[in-house]
Amino acid sequence: MADRGETLRLEDVKVLIIRAPGTNCDAETKDAVFDMGARADVVHLNRIIKGNISLEDYHGIILPGGFSFGDMVRSGVILGKLLRYNLKKEFDEFIAEGNPVLGICNGFQALIEADFLPGLDISLALG
């Protein structure tokens, strides 16, 4: 993969679209990336967990929408926990390098459940 600090031509950008049981619109997401001029691979989460695919080979990651794992428990929680407990180190490094990560609908919920998005810690209380 190219040095993260160098400027890339759009046609050299490679995006990873992660699919899991119940996610959808991965084909449309791939088409949108292609229409933009970049390349994309749609890869099942299990291939990444097993180490067959490395996040380091990509310049960006997209988690598409849908109903991952049937939204059992609550929206995105199972996918989020699988990401966190199997790929936390890889995602942390990917994000720390400044690479973009996009979650669409349920994908965004999974990113929140995985605790991969930086932000403020807040709590709500009366008074």
mmCIF file of C-alpha atoms in Angstrom:
data_model
loop_
_atom_site.group_PDB
_atom_site.id
_atom_site.type_symbol
_atom_site.label_atom_id
_atom_site.label_comp_id
_atom_site.label_asym_id
_atom_site.label_seq_id
_atom_site.Cartn_x
_atom_site.Cartn_y
_atom_site.Cartn_z
ATOM 1 C CA MET A 1 0.000 0.000 0.000
ATOM 2 C CA ALA A 2 1.160 3.528 -0.714
ATOM 3 C CA ASP A 3 2.621 5.686 2.023
ATOM 4 C CA ARG A 4 -0.296 7.267 3.891
ATOM 5 C CA GLY A 5 1.396 10.675 3.713
ATOM 6 C CA GLU A 6 1.646 10.832 -0.063
ATOM 7 C CA THR A 7 -1.007 12.297 -2.318
ATOM 8 C CA LEU A 8 -2.952 9.644 -4.180
ATOM 9 C CA ARG A 9 -4.804 9.805 -7.438
ATOM 10 C CA LEU A 10 -8.467 8.942 -6.943
ATOM 11 C CA GLU A 11 -8.141 5.886 -9.178
ATOM 12 C CA ASP A 12 -5.481 4.546 -6.785
ATOM 13 C CA VAL A 13 -7.730 4.841 -3.719
ATOM 14 C CA LYS A 14 -8.974 1.484 -2.454
ATOM 15 C CA VAL A 15 -11.971 1.249 -0.099
ATOM 16 C CA LEU A 16 -13.008 -1.732 2.020
ATOM 17 C CA ILE A 17 -16.752 -2.317 2.364
ATOM 18 C CA ILE A 18 -17.404 -4.691 5.255
ATOM 19 C CA ARG A 19 -20.484 -6.870 5.032
ATOM 20 C CA ALA A 20 -21.978 -9.055 7.731
ATOM 21 C CA PRO A 21 -25.183 -11.061 8.137
ATOM 22 C CA GLY A 22 -28.123 -8.702 7.646
ATOM 23 C CA THR A 23 -26.229 -5.763 6.189
ATOM 24 C CA ASN A 24 -27.374 -4.585 2.786
ATOM 25 C CA CYS A 25 -26.717 -2.023 0.079
ATOM 26 C CA ASP A 26 -23.072 -3.130 -0.133
ATOM 27 C CA ALA A 27 -23.369 -3.462 -3.934
ATOM 28 C CA GLU A 28 -24.842 0.035 -4.232
ATOM 29 C CA THR A 29 -22.121 1.377 -1.952
ATOM 30 C CA LYS A 30 -19.461 -0.252 -4.131
ATOM 31 C CA ASP A 31 -21.084 1.292 -7.218
ATOM 32 C CA ALA A 32 -21.028 4.730 -5.562
ATOM 33 C CA VAL A 33 -17.314 4.394 -4.748
ATOM 34 C CA PHE A 34 -16.655 3.264 -8.327
ATOM 35 C CA ASP A 35 -18.717 6.150 -9.746
ATOM 36 C CA MET A 36 -16.568 8.504 -7.682
ATOM 37 C CA GLY A 37 -13.492 7.084 -9.414
ATOM 38 C CA ALA A 38 -12.038 4.888 -6.649
ATOM 39 C CA ARG A 39 -11.906 1.115 -6.234
ATOM 40 C CA ALA A 40 -13.753 -0.932 -3.624
ATOM 41 C CA ASP A 41 -13.862 -4.490 -2.353
ATOM 42 C CA VAL A 42 -16.889 -5.942 -0.579
ATOM 43 C CA VAL A 43 -15.566 -8.362 2.029
ATOM 44 C CA HIS A 44 -17.354 -10.456 4.651
ATOM 45 C CA LEU A 45 -16.400 -9.634 8.238
ATOM 46 C CA ASN A 46 -15.275 -13.223 8.900
ATOM 47 C CA ARG A 47 -12.514 -12.975 6.276
ATOM 48 C CA ILE A 48 -11.116 -9.942 8.086
ATOM 49 C CA ILE A 49 -11.382 -11.552 11.530
ATOM 50 C CA LYS A 50 -9.604 -14.680 10.217
ATOM 51 C CA GLY A 51 -6.757 -12.503 8.914
ATOM 52 C CA ASN A 52 -7.385 -13.210 5.226
ATOM 53 C CA ILE A 53 -7.868 -9.481 4.582
ATOM 54 C CA SER A 54 -5.854 -6.655 6.161
ATOM 55 C CA LEU A 55 -7.172 -3.158 6.820
ATOM 56 C CA GLU A 56 -3.670 -1.917 5.950
ATOM 57 C CA ASP A 57 -4.371 -2.678 2.284
ATOM 58 C CA TYR A 58 -7.078 0.012 2.137
ATOM 59 C CA HIS A 59 -7.338 3.781 2.278
ATOM 60 C CA GLY A 60 -10.873 3.872 3.701
ATOM 61 C CA ILE A 61 -13.521 1.647 5.259
ATOM 62 C CA ILE A 62 -17.292 1.707 4.860
ATOM 63 C CA LEU A 63 -19.787 -0.196 6.994
ATOM 64 C CA PRO A 64 -23.068 -0.244 5.052
ATOM 65 C CA GLY A 65 -26.565 -0.114 6.473
ATOM 66 C CA GLY A 66 -29.174 -2.782 6.914
ATOM 67 C CA PHE A 67 -30.050 -4.875 9.921
ATOM 68 C CA SER A 68 -26.797 -6.527 10.985
ATOM 69 C CA PHE A 69 -27.497 -9.776 12.790
ATOM 70 C CA GLY A 70 -31.201 -8.976 12.594
ATOM 71 C CA ASP A 71 -30.711 -6.081 15.028
ATOM 72 C CA MET A 72 -30.921 -8.645 17.819
ATOM 73 C CA VAL A 73 -30.379 -7.045 21.230
ATOM 74 C CA ARG A 74 -30.384 -3.553 19.625
ATOM 75 C CA SER A 75 -29.281 -1.922 16.375
ATOM 76 C CA GLY A 76 -25.652 -2.613 15.491
ATOM 77 C CA VAL A 77 -24.648 -4.068 18.853
ATOM 78 C CA ILE A 78 -23.560 -7.553 17.719
ATOM 79 C CA LEU A 79 -21.597 -6.255 14.730
ATOM 80 C CA GLY A 80 -20.084 -3.548 16.921
ATOM 81 C CA LYS A 81 -18.963 -5.991 19.579
ATOM 82 C CA LEU A 82 -17.511 -8.366 16.966
ATOM 83 C CA LEU A 83 -15.524 -5.478 15.509
ATOM 84 C CA ARG A 84 -14.352 -4.287 18.911
ATOM 85 C CA TYR A 85 -13.307 -7.633 20.354
ATOM 86 C CA ASN A 86 -11.730 -8.997 17.171
ATOM 87 C CA LEU A 87 -10.361 -5.962 15.343
ATOM 88 C CA LYS A 88 -9.902 -3.163 17.896
ATOM 89 C CA LYS A 89 -6.135 -2.888 17.432
ATOM 90 C CA GLU A 90 -6.424 -2.858 13.640
ATOM 91 C CA PHE A 91 -9.221 -0.259 13.644
ATOM 92 C CA ASP A 92 -7.438 1.919 16.216
ATOM 93 C CA GLU A 93 -4.282 1.958 14.067
ATOM 94 C CA PHE A 94 -6.264 2.576 10.877
ATOM 95 C CA ILE A 95 -8.123 5.519 12.424
ATOM 96 C CA ALA A 96 -4.992 6.919 14.143
ATOM 97 C CA GLU A 97 -3.294 7.081 10.730
ATOM 98 C CA GLY A 98 -6.038 9.465 9.618
ATOM 99 C CA ASN A 99 -7.853 7.062 7.326
ATOM 100 C CA PRO A 100 -11.570 7.714 6.831
ATOM 101 C CA VAL A 101 -14.172 5.342 8.240
ATOM 102 C CA LEU A 102 -17.800 5.761 7.196
ATOM 103 C CA GLY A 103 -20.774 4.088 8.810
ATOM 104 C CA ILE A 104 -24.073 4.262 6.954
ATOM 105 C CA CYS A 105 -27.195 3.830 9.105
ATOM 106 C CA ASN A 106 -26.679 0.493 10.909
ATOM 107 C CA GLY A 107 -22.971 0.701 10.091
ATOM 108 C CA PHE A 108 -22.749 3.960 12.044
ATOM 109 C CA GLN A 109 -24.573 2.347 14.965
ATOM 110 C CA ALA A 110 -22.052 -0.523 14.869
ATOM 111 C CA LEU A 111 -19.151 1.957 14.963
ATOM 112 C CA ILE A 112 -20.706 3.589 18.031
ATOM 113 C CA GLU A 113 -21.207 0.176 19.691
ATOM 114 C CA ALA A 114 -17.584 -0.722 18.879
ATOM 115 C CA ASP A 115 -16.456 2.539 20.511
ATOM 116 C CA PHE A 116 -14.341 3.363 17.446
ATOM 117 C CA LEU A 117 -15.499 6.946 17.013
ATOM 118 C CA PRO A 118 -13.667 9.607 18.983
ATOM 119 C CA GLY A 119 -15.739 12.170 20.766
ATOM 120 C CA LEU A 120 -16.798 13.633 24.041
ATOM 121 C CA ASP A 121 -17.766 11.513 27.010
ATOM 122 C CA ILE A 122 -20.953 12.995 28.407
ATOM 123 C CA SER A 123 -23.580 12.048 30.900
ATOM 124 C CA LEU A 124 -27.019 13.451 31.423
ATOM 125 C CA ALA A 125 -28.375 14.213 34.848
ATOM 126 C CA LEU A 126 -31.214 16.227 36.274
ATOM 127 C CA GLY A 127 -30.372 19.522 37.965
#
